[in-house]
mmCIF file of C-alpha atoms in Angstrom:
data_model
loop_
_atom_site.group_PDB
_atom_site.id
_atom_site.type_symbol
_atom_site.label_atom_id
_atom_site.label_comp_id
_atom_site.label_asym_id
_atom_site.label_seq_id
_atom_site.Cartn_x
_atom_site.Cartn_y
_atom_site.Cartn_z
ATOM 1 C CA MET A 1 0.000 0.000 0.000
ATOM 2 C CA LYS A 2 1.292 3.467 -0.919
ATOM 3 C CA ILE A 3 0.558 6.304 1.517
ATOM 4 C CA GLY A 4 1.081 9.912 0.463
ATOM 5 C CA PHE A 5 2.711 11.699 3.394
ATOM 6 C CA PHE A 6 3.540 15.336 4.103
ATOM 7 C CA VAL A 7 3.686 18.012 6.790
ATOM 8 C CA ASN A 8 2.910 21.685 6.420
ATOM 9 C CA PRO A 9 5.821 22.831 8.629
ATOM 10 C CA VAL A 10 4.390 26.274 9.432
ATOM 11 C CA ALA A 11 0.814 25.189 10.200
ATOM 12 C CA GLY A 12 -0.395 26.421 13.579
ATOM 13 C CA MET A 13 2.455 28.851 14.239
ATOM 14 C CA GLY A 14 0.064 31.801 14.513
ATOM 15 C CA GLY A 15 -1.980 30.276 17.345
ATOM 16 C CA PRO A 16 0.215 30.746 20.432
ATOM 17 C CA VAL A 17 0.982 34.357 19.432
ATOM 18 C CA ALA A 18 -2.737 35.197 19.024
ATOM 19 C CA LEU A 19 -2.667 35.709 15.249
ATOM 20 C CA LYS A 20 -5.642 33.356 14.703
ATOM 21 C CA GLY A 21 -3.906 31.570 11.820
ATOM 22 C CA THR A 22 -0.768 31.466 9.675
ATOM 23 C CA ASP A 23 -2.058 32.062 6.149
ATOM 24 C CA GLY A 24 0.164 34.290 4.036
ATOM 25 C CA ALA A 25 3.840 35.235 4.086
ATOM 26 C CA GLU A 26 3.295 38.438 6.075
ATOM 27 C CA THR A 27 1.382 36.629 8.845
ATOM 28 C CA LEU A 28 4.118 34.021 9.029
ATOM 29 C CA ARG A 29 6.740 36.764 9.314
ATOM 30 C CA ARG A 30 4.768 38.400 12.138
ATOM 31 C CA ALA A 31 4.375 35.067 13.919
ATOM 32 C CA ARG A 32 8.117 34.484 13.849
ATOM 33 C CA SER A 33 8.843 38.016 15.021
ATOM 34 C CA LEU A 34 6.609 37.322 18.032
ATOM 35 C CA GLY A 35 8.562 34.195 18.878
ATOM 36 C CA ALA A 36 6.385 31.509 17.290
ATOM 37 C CA VAL A 37 8.051 28.168 16.618
ATOM 38 C CA PRO A 38 6.998 25.292 14.303
ATOM 39 C CA ARG A 39 4.898 22.591 15.968
ATOM 40 C CA ALA A 40 3.317 20.687 13.090
ATOM 41 C CA ALA A 41 6.126 18.122 12.937
ATOM 42 C CA GLU A 42 5.638 17.341 16.625
ATOM 43 C CA ARG A 43 1.931 16.736 15.981
ATOM 44 C CA MET A 44 2.692 14.458 13.043
ATOM 45 C CA ALA A 45 5.244 12.590 15.159
ATOM 46 C CA GLN A 46 2.502 11.823 17.695
ATOM 47 C CA ALA A 47 0.297 10.526 14.894
ATOM 48 C CA LEU A 48 3.016 8.354 13.376
ATOM 49 C CA ASP A 49 3.918 6.816 16.717
ATOM 50 C CA ALA A 50 0.245 5.997 17.336
ATOM 51 C CA ALA A 51 0.033 4.332 13.901
ATOM 52 C CA LEU A 52 2.913 1.937 14.509
ATOM 53 C CA PRO A 53 3.348 -0.893 13.873
ATOM 54 C CA LEU A 54 2.039 -0.683 10.331
ATOM 55 C CA PRO A 55 1.480 -3.802 8.197
ATOM 56 C CA ALA A 56 4.311 -5.075 6.047
ATOM 57 C CA GLY A 57 4.155 -3.671 2.541
ATOM 58 C CA VAL A 58 3.152 -0.125 3.517
ATOM 59 C CA ARG A 59 5.377 2.410 1.761
ATOM 60 C CA PHE A 60 5.237 6.184 2.071
ATOM 61 C CA LEU A 61 5.376 8.616 -0.846
ATOM 62 C CA ALA A 62 6.910 11.568 0.942
ATOM 63 C CA CYS A 63 7.978 15.161 0.598
ATOM 64 C CA GLY A 64 11.586 15.999 1.314
ATOM 65 C CA GLY A 65 13.120 17.385 4.481
ATOM 66 C CA ALA A 66 10.853 19.044 7.036
ATOM 67 C CA MET A 67 7.828 18.343 4.844
ATOM 68 C CA GLY A 68 7.936 14.690 5.879
ATOM 69 C CA GLU A 69 11.174 12.891 5.053
ATOM 70 C CA THR A 70 12.823 13.679 8.391
ATOM 71 C CA LEU A 71 10.097 12.038 10.471
ATOM 72 C CA LEU A 72 9.993 8.887 8.343
ATOM 73 C CA LYS A 73 13.777 8.578 8.300
ATOM 74 C CA ASP A 74 13.991 8.890 12.084
ATOM 75 C CA ARG A 75 11.533 5.997 12.453
ATOM 76 C CA ARG A 76 13.200 3.909 9.762
ATOM 77 C CA LEU A 77 9.959 3.575 7.844
ATOM 78 C CA PRO A 78 10.056 2.689 4.134
ATOM 79 C CA TYR A 79 9.616 5.776 1.981
ATOM 80 C CA GLU A 80 10.396 7.383 -1.329
ATOM 81 C CA VAL A 81 10.823 11.135 -1.695
ATOM 82 C CA ILE A 82 8.720 12.211 -4.646
ATOM 83 C CA TRP A 83 8.676 15.974 -4.103
ATOM 84 C CA ARG A 84 11.186 18.454 -2.715
ATOM 85 C CA PRO A 85 10.334 22.114 -2.138
ATOM 86 C CA SER A 86 12.792 24.534 -3.693
ATOM 87 C CA GLY A 87 12.990 26.516 -0.446
ATOM 88 C CA GLU A 88 10.609 27.045 2.441
ATOM 89 C CA SER A 89 7.460 25.088 1.625
ATOM 90 C CA ARG A 90 4.454 27.033 0.376
ATOM 91 C CA ALA A 91 0.885 26.259 -0.625
ATOM 92 C CA ALA A 92 2.085 25.639 -4.188
ATOM 93 C CA ASP A 93 4.363 22.878 -2.881
ATOM 94 C CA THR A 94 1.447 21.200 -1.124
ATOM 95 C CA ARG A 95 -0.669 21.227 -4.274
ATOM 96 C CA ALA A 96 2.173 20.008 -6.470
ATOM 97 C CA ALA A 97 3.146 17.251 -4.036
ATOM 98 C CA VAL A 98 -0.410 15.945 -3.758
ATOM 99 C CA LYS A 99 -0.736 15.803 -7.540
ATOM 100 C CA VAL A 100 2.494 13.798 -7.778
ATOM 101 C CA MET A 101 1.325 11.467 -5.000
ATOM 102 C CA ALA A 102 -1.967 10.845 -6.775
ATOM 103 C CA ALA A 103 -0.187 10.143 -10.062
ATOM 104 C CA ALA A 104 2.201 7.733 -8.279
ATOM 105 C CA GLY A 105 -0.702 5.621 -7.019
ATOM 106 C CA ALA A 106 -1.206 6.820 -3.448
ATOM 107 C CA GLU A 107 -4.128 4.996 -1.830
ATOM 108 C CA LEU A 108 -4.387 7.496 1.049
ATOM 109 C CA ILE A 109 -3.040 11.007 1.612
ATOM 110 C CA PHE A 110 -1.925 11.415 5.233
ATOM 111 C CA PHE A 111 -0.951 14.983 6.102
ATOM 112 C CA ALA A 112 -0.488 17.438 8.961
ATOM 113 C CA GLY A 113 -1.744 20.992 8.662
ATOM 114 C CA GLY A 114 -4.739 23.251 9.103
ATOM 115 C CA ASP A 115 -7.775 24.338 7.122
ATOM 116 C CA GLY A 116 -5.640 26.110 4.513
ATOM 117 C CA THR A 117 -3.690 22.885 3.980
ATOM 118 C CA ALA A 118 -6.919 20.926 3.543
ATOM 119 C CA ARG A 119 -8.014 23.486 0.940
ATOM 120 C CA ASP A 120 -4.787 22.920 -0.995
ATOM 121 C CA VAL A 121 -5.234 19.128 -0.855
ATOM 122 C CA CYS A 122 -8.816 19.495 -2.078
ATOM 123 C CA ALA A 123 -7.752 21.739 -4.968
ATOM 124 C CA ALA A 124 -4.933 19.387 -5.975
ATOM 125 C CA LEU A 125 -7.077 16.241 -5.965
ATOM 126 C CA ASP A 126 -9.756 18.087 -7.952
ATOM 127 C CA GLY A 127 -12.448 15.461 -7.471
ATOM 128 C CA ALA A 128 -10.179 12.404 -7.482
ATOM 129 C CA GLU A 129 -11.580 9.942 -4.964
ATOM 130 C CA ILE A 130 -8.348 9.243 -3.109
ATOM 131 C CA PRO A 131 -9.141 9.243 0.628
ATOM 132 C CA VAL A 132 -7.323 11.560 3.001
ATOM 133 C CA THR A 133 -6.735 11.796 6.729
ATOM 134 C CA GLY A 134 -5.504 15.001 8.339
ATOM 135 C CA VAL A 135 -3.453 15.361 11.501
ATOM 136 C CA PRO A 136 -4.704 18.542 13.229
ATOM 137 C CA ALA A 137 -1.794 20.978 13.409
ATOM 138 C CA GLY A 138 -3.374 24.305 12.439
ATOM 139 C CA VAL A 139 -5.065 26.998 14.492
ATOM 140 C CA LYS A 140 -8.735 26.689 13.566
ATOM 141 C CA ILE A 141 -9.445 23.195 12.152
ATOM 142 C CA HIS A 142 -13.047 23.716 11.015
ATOM 143 C CA SER A 143 -12.794 21.003 8.347
ATOM 144 C CA ALA A 144 -14.082 17.471 8.910
ATOM 145 C CA VAL A 145 -11.099 15.706 7.308
ATOM 146 C CA TYR A 146 -9.025 15.791 10.504
ATOM 147 C CA GLY A 147 -8.575 13.335 13.322
ATOM 148 C CA VAL A 148 -9.993 14.295 16.701
ATOM 149 C CA THR A 149 -6.378 14.345 17.921
ATOM 150 C CA PRO A 150 -3.054 13.392 16.302
ATOM 151 C CA VAL A 151 -3.216 10.049 18.116
ATOM 152 C CA ARG A 152 -6.682 9.292 16.724
ATOM 153 C CA ALA A 153 -5.483 10.232 13.227
ATOM 154 C CA GLY A 154 -2.595 7.811 13.598
ATOM 155 C CA GLN A 155 -4.920 5.072 14.810
ATOM 156 C CA LEU A 156 -7.088 5.612 11.754
ATOM 157 C CA LEU A 157 -4.042 5.306 9.494
ATOM 158 C CA ARG A 158 -3.214 1.944 11.043
ATOM 159 C CA LYS A 159 -6.829 0.757 10.717
ATOM 160 C CA PHE A 160 -6.973 1.792 7.066
ATOM 161 C CA ALA A 161 -3.618 0.222 6.198
ATOM 162 C CA SER A 162 -4.678 -2.994 7.944
ATOM 163 C CA GLY A 163 -7.981 -3.185 6.066
ATOM 164 C CA GLY A 164 -10.009 -2.517 9.202
ATOM 165 C CA VAL A 165 -11.718 0.518 7.676
ATOM 166 C CA LYS A 166 -12.847 0.161 4.077
ATOM 167 C CA GLU A 167 -15.897 2.423 3.754
ATOM 168 C CA LEU A 168 -15.350 6.019 2.657
ATOM 169 C CA THR A 169 -17.520 9.071 3.181
ATOM 170 C CA ASP A 170 -17.523 12.719 2.078
ATOM 171 C CA ALA A 171 -16.089 15.280 4.502
ATOM 172 C CA GLU A 172 -16.415 19.054 4.272
ATOM 173 C CA VAL A 173 -13.375 21.236 3.644
ATOM 174 C CA MET A 174 -14.070 24.517 5.428
ATOM 175 C CA ASP A 175 -11.981 27.629 5.925
ATOM 176 C CA ILE A 176 -12.525 31.132 7.180
ATOM 177 C CA ASP A 177 -11.380 34.597 6.216
ATOM 178 C CA GLU A 178 -8.435 35.065 8.601
ATOM 179 C CA GLU A 179 -8.347 38.853 8.317
ATOM 180 C CA ALA A 180 -12.043 39.027 9.265
ATOM 181 C CA PHE A 181 -11.348 36.461 11.999
ATOM 182 C CA ARG A 182 -8.699 38.722 13.532
ATOM 183 C CA ARG A 183 -11.295 41.501 13.619
ATOM 184 C CA GLY A 184 -13.676 39.217 15.543
ATOM 185 C CA THR A 185 -15.856 38.084 12.645
ATOM 186 C CA VAL A 186 -16.236 34.428 11.699
ATOM 187 C CA SER A 187 -16.911 34.132 7.970
ATOM 188 C CA ALA A 188 -16.732 30.428 7.086
ATOM 189 C CA ARG A 189 -16.944 29.028 3.586
ATOM 190 C CA LEU A 190 -17.282 25.534 2.145
ATOM 191 C CA TYR A 191 -14.499 24.864 -0.373
ATOM 192 C CA GLY A 192 -15.398 21.329 -1.325
ATOM 193 C CA TYR A 193 -15.396 17.735 -0.153
ATOM 194 C CA LEU A 194 -12.740 15.093 0.300
ATOM 195 C CA LYS A 195 -13.139 11.377 0.823
ATOM 196 C CA VAL A 196 -12.160 10.111 4.284
ATOM 197 C CA PRO A 197 -12.142 6.612 5.817
ATOM 198 C CA LEU A 198 -15.398 6.284 7.750
ATOM 199 C CA ASP A 199 -14.606 6.039 11.453
ATOM 200 C CA ARG A 200 -16.603 8.398 13.678
ATOM 201 C CA GLY A 201 -14.454 7.582 16.686
ATOM 202 C CA CYS A 202 -11.300 8.893 15.024
ATOM 203 C CA LEU A 203 -12.513 11.786 12.855
ATOM 204 C CA GLN A 204 -13.855 15.091 14.110
ATOM 205 C CA ASP A 205 -17.033 16.698 12.820
ATOM 206 C CA ARG A 206 -17.026 20.108 11.206
ATOM 207 C CA LYS A 207 -17.481 23.093 13.488
ATOM 208 C CA SER A 208 -21.013 24.402 13.907
ATOM 209 C CA GLY A 209 -22.094 27.836 15.118
ATOM 210 C CA GLY A 210 -24.329 28.649 18.056
ATOM 211 C CA ALA A 211 -28.037 29.233 17.550
ATOM 212 C CA ASN A 212 -29.720 32.529 18.375
ATOM 213 C CA SER A 213 -31.954 30.625 20.792
ATOM 214 C CA ASP A 214 -28.894 30.136 23.008
ATOM 215 C CA ALA A 215 -28.831 33.848 23.871
ATOM 216 C CA CYS A 216 -30.881 33.540 27.078
ATOM 217 C CA ASP A 217 -28.761 30.641 28.316
ATOM 218 C CA ARG A 218 -25.556 32.533 27.531
ATOM 219 C CA SER A 219 -26.867 35.502 29.505
ATOM 220 C CA ALA A 220 -27.771 33.304 32.477
ATOM 221 C CA ILE A 221 -24.304 31.721 32.442
ATOM 222 C CA ALA A 222 -22.721 35.173 32.291
ATOM 223 C CA VAL A 223 -24.687 36.516 35.256
ATOM 224 C CA TRP A 224 -23.771 33.484 37.368
ATOM 225 C CA VAL A 225 -20.073 33.658 36.516
ATOM 226 C CA ALA A 226 -19.872 37.432 37.040
ATOM 227 C CA GLU A 227 -21.606 37.208 40.418
ATOM 228 C CA HIS A 228 -19.103 34.607 41.618
ATOM 229 C CA MET A 229 -15.907 36.400 40.593
ATOM 230 C CA ALA A 230 -13.836 36.742 43.759
ATOM 231 C CA PRO A 231 -12.136 40.062 44.634
ATOM 232 C CA GLY A 232 -8.394 40.047 43.945
ATOM 233 C CA ARG A 233 -8.536 36.916 41.777
ATOM 234 C CA LEU A 234 -7.359 36.866 38.152
ATOM 235 C CA TYR A 235 -9.792 35.551 35.546
ATOM 236 C CA LEU A 236 -8.769 34.549 32.036
ATOM 237 C CA VAL A 237 -11.734 34.546 29.658
ATOM 238 C CA GLY A 238 -11.312 32.401 26.547
ATOM 239 C CA SER A 239 -12.745 32.784 23.068
ATOM 240 C CA GLY A 240 -16.338 32.200 21.946
ATOM 241 C CA THR A 241 -19.804 33.708 22.096
ATOM 242 C CA THR A 242 -20.605 32.079 25.449
ATOM 243 C CA THR A 243 -17.559 33.593 27.117
ATOM 244 C CA GLN A 244 -18.100 36.895 25.290
ATOM 245 C CA ALA A 245 -21.432 37.137 27.138
ATOM 246 C CA ILE A 246 -19.455 37.198 30.405
ATOM 247 C CA MET A 247 -17.465 40.192 29.206
ATOM 248 C CA ASP A 248 -20.697 41.871 28.125
ATOM 249 C CA GLU A 249 -22.163 41.276 31.589
ATOM 250 C CA LEU A 250 -19.074 42.884 33.120
ATOM 251 C CA LYS A 251 -19.487 45.774 30.650
ATOM 252 C CA LEU A 252 -15.945 45.234 29.399
ATOM 253 C CA PRO A 253 -14.697 45.153 25.782
ATOM 254 C CA GLY A 254 -13.990 41.486 25.118
ATOM 255 C CA THR A 255 -12.004 39.769 22.383
ATOM 256 C CA LEU A 256 -14.493 37.365 20.806
ATOM 257 C CA LEU A 257 -11.775 35.152 19.354
ATOM 258 C CA GLY A 258 -8.974 35.702 21.855
ATOM 259 C CA VAL A 259 -8.112 35.423 25.550
ATOM 260 C CA ASP A 260 -8.685 38.387 27.876
ATOM 261 C CA ALA A 261 -7.707 38.960 31.517
ATOM 262 C CA VAL A 262 -10.000 40.447 34.173
ATOM 263 C CA LYS A 263 -9.338 41.321 37.807
ATOM 264 C CA ASP A 264 -11.727 43.115 40.159
ATOM 265 C CA ARG A 265 -14.041 43.609 37.150
ATOM 266 C CA ARG A 266 -11.361 45.547 35.291
ATOM 267 C CA LEU A 267 -9.812 44.539 31.968
ATOM 268 C CA ILE A 268 -6.064 44.155 32.524
ATOM 269 C CA GLY A 269 -5.133 42.394 29.280
ATOM 270 C CA ALA A 270 -6.777 41.798 25.891
ATOM 271 C CA ASP A 271 -6.154 39.238 23.135
ATOM 272 C CA LEU A 272 -3.173 37.851 25.005
ATOM 273 C CA THR A 273 -0.402 35.697 23.546
ATOM 274 C CA GLU A 274 1.045 32.597 25.212
ATOM 275 C CA ARG A 275 4.028 34.600 26.465
ATOM 276 C CA GLN A 276 1.811 37.341 27.901
ATOM 277 C CA LEU A 277 -0.368 34.769 29.636
ATOM 278 C CA LEU A 278 2.637 33.068 31.217
ATOM 279 C CA ASP A 279 3.798 36.435 32.559
ATOM 280 C CA LEU A 280 0.331 37.304 33.865
ATOM 281 C CA VAL A 281 -0.922 34.072 35.456
ATOM 282 C CA GLU A 282 -0.847 34.017 39.249
ATOM 283 C CA PRO A 283 -0.480 30.347 40.280
ATOM 284 C CA GLY A 284 -3.209 29.413 42.747
ATOM 285 C CA ASN A 285 -5.017 32.718 42.198
ATOM 286 C CA THR A 286 -6.171 32.380 38.580
ATOM 287 C CA THR A 287 -9.343 30.949 37.059
ATOM 288 C CA LEU A 288 -9.526 30.129 33.363
ATOM 289 C CA ILE A 289 -12.997 30.206 31.790
ATOM 290 C CA VAL A 290 -13.422 28.409 28.462
ATOM 291 C CA THR A 291 -16.284 27.135 26.365
ATOM 292 C CA VAL A 292 -16.889 24.223 24.004
ATOM 293 C CA ILE A 293 -16.611 24.330 20.208
ATOM 294 C CA GLY A 294 -20.026 23.513 18.771
ATOM 295 C CA GLY A 295 -20.253 20.428 16.579
ATOM 296 C CA GLN A 296 -16.756 19.250 17.594
ATOM 297 C CA GLY A 297 -16.656 19.351 21.379
ATOM 298 C CA HIS A 298 -13.097 20.620 21.833
ATOM 299 C CA ILE A 299 -12.251 22.595 24.954
ATOM 300 C CA PHE A 300 -8.557 23.006 24.098
ATOM 301 C CA GLY A 301 -6.593 22.625 20.886
ATOM 302 C CA ARG A 302 -8.869 24.388 18.407
ATOM 303 C CA GLY A 303 -8.491 28.152 17.986
ATOM 304 C CA ASN A 304 -7.053 28.740 21.477
ATOM 305 C CA GLN A 305 -3.423 27.596 21.206
ATOM 306 C CA GLN A 306 -2.444 30.606 23.335
ATOM 307 C CA LEU A 307 -3.637 28.339 26.157
ATOM 308 C CA SER A 308 -0.588 26.160 25.747
ATOM 309 C CA PRO A 309 0.387 23.263 28.025
ATOM 310 C CA ALA A 310 2.740 25.621 29.871
ATOM 311 C CA VAL A 311 -0.081 28.125 30.498
ATOM 312 C CA LEU A 312 -2.527 25.408 31.569
ATOM 313 C CA ARG A 313 -0.060 23.861 33.987
ATOM 314 C CA ARG A 314 0.599 27.292 35.494
ATOM 315 C CA VAL A 315 -3.132 27.934 35.901
ATOM 316 C CA GLY A 316 -3.811 24.421 37.241
ATOM 317 C CA VAL A 317 -6.282 21.888 35.903
ATOM 318 C CA GLU A 318 -8.421 22.370 39.013
ATOM 319 C CA ASN A 319 -8.802 26.092 38.187
ATOM 320 C CA VAL A 320 -10.428 25.656 34.777
ATOM 321 C CA THR A 321 -14.151 26.414 34.462
ATOM 322 C CA VAL A 322 -16.026 25.172 31.369
ATOM 323 C CA VAL A 323 -19.214 26.937 30.285
ATOM 324 C CA ALA A 324 -21.614 25.868 27.522
ATOM 325 C CA THR A 325 -25.287 26.253 26.695
ATOM 326 C CA PRO A 326 -27.562 23.201 27.025
ATOM 327 C CA ALA A 327 -28.280 23.323 23.275
ATOM 328 C CA LYS A 328 -24.580 23.057 22.463
ATOM 329 C CA LEU A 329 -24.181 20.020 24.711
ATOM 330 C CA ILE A 330 -27.324 18.386 23.305
ATOM 331 C CA GLY A 331 -25.913 18.875 19.813
ATOM 332 C CA LEU A 332 -22.806 16.942 20.832
ATOM 333 C CA PHE A 333 -24.554 14.056 22.609
ATOM 334 C CA PRO A 334 -23.540 11.214 22.956
ATOM 335 C CA ARG A 335 -20.024 12.297 22.026
ATOM 336 C CA PRO A 336 -17.649 13.528 24.768
ATOM 337 C CA LEU A 337 -15.925 16.845 25.233
ATOM 338 C CA LEU A 338 -12.352 16.784 23.914
ATOM 339 C CA VAL A 339 -8.918 18.074 24.886
ATOM 340 C CA ASP A 340 -5.990 18.186 22.473
ATOM 341 C CA THR A 341 -3.366 20.434 24.053
ATOM 342 C CA GLY A 342 -0.418 18.738 22.364
ATOM 343 C CA ASP A 343 0.783 17.332 25.705
ATOM 344 C CA PRO A 344 -0.579 13.771 26.154
ATOM 345 C CA GLU A 345 0.133 13.677 29.898
ATOM 346 C CA LEU A 346 -1.712 16.948 30.468
ATOM 347 C CA ASP A 347 -4.602 15.785 28.284
ATOM 348 C CA ARG A 348 -4.976 12.713 30.501
ATOM 349 C CA ARG A 349 -5.242 14.968 33.558
ATOM 350 C CA PHE A 350 -8.251 16.699 31.999
ATOM 351 C CA ALA A 351 -9.892 13.415 30.983
ATOM 352 C CA GLY A 352 -12.752 12.051 33.074
ATOM 353 C CA TYR A 353 -15.754 14.211 33.924
ATOM 354 C CA ALA A 354 -16.225 17.962 34.136
ATOM 355 C CA ALA A 355 -19.033 19.947 35.747
ATOM 356 C CA VAL A 356 -19.978 22.310 32.906
ATOM 357 C CA VAL A 357 -21.797 25.525 33.835
ATOM 358 C CA THR A 358 -24.940 25.580 31.665
ATOM 359 C CA GLY A 359 -27.037 28.337 33.252
ATOM 360 C CA TYR A 360 -27.643 30.304 36.434
ATOM 361 C CA ASP A 361 -26.569 28.013 39.307
ATOM 362 C CA ARG A 362 -26.881 25.053 36.930
ATOM 363 C CA ARG A 363 -24.273 22.471 35.966
ATOM 364 C CA GLN A 364 -24.126 19.322 33.873
ATOM 365 C CA MET A 365 -21.581 16.544 34.262
ATOM 366 C CA CYS A 366 -19.928 15.836 30.924
ATOM 367 C CA ARG A 367 -17.441 13.174 29.896
ATOM 368 C CA VAL A 368 -14.059 14.505 28.727
ATOM 369 C CA GLU A 369 -11.707 12.470 26.506
ATOM 370 C CA CYS A 370 -8.331 13.021 24.891
#
């Protein structure tokens, strides 16, 4: 079996520095100037390790260097380099590599990246029914072609290569306007469909937005949270419409798609980066408030990479409050809430059950998996 294999090395670099994505050369330059470092290869490494051992006869059609070859070489897996970028890899390299992989007989395209990467794969395949599986390494990950976590993506690769998953289904390729996203507006667009191996336990669903009917529940959650903010304690308020309602209740300007800091009902930091959060967090005296991504169930690892493992450890797992409307949780049932911080040990600490605030003095116990 031939598996097309590549990594978008710069995917996800804009997340920890609060840039909401990494599309475009200028955004990448800004991310690096703010101290961002590549993390996509680490995510793909987790996926590969979860996929092993693979059946005899599996051979990878790979991109050179940091686009894939390095990881395969380190693990002594059989591969052939069929595409080498001329310099730093760009979207054009992704599209060209996928076309070469398809022509060389790839039976699955296994890649690490974000929604922009999935768009490039979709454009390159141009309707060809070669299945794909994505390892989530970007900032947003709205598309349904990605594994729930890198480990689940790797498990799906092993299942597919072993013949355990044979049925394919269509999955949406979604992306948003990043410039609008940075201004607090989510403008999502469907770019097409890709075939994926059908395994609901390994693949995430596409992101869904909140309904207008949730407004009363969001308001009730906000009133409850605001009333129980302790004097002198630092509160970090994560992204989303449910958490934005808390800022509205406090009559503070909130960052809909970022992380803000509040103390004594005053805004002391807006749209904070990972570095800024690490400098600001007061261990033992900080509460982090986050919500759930509708349709997917992620608490961490999708659109809030500023909340890195280092930040979460400094805050403390016991000091995280999850808020979500009943309608959002009903839409997820029976699937669990998900954590994908990039640190497997930390993810396991979050796993189990969480008491999610769903209204005024109202909580619901929800299962959390990694």
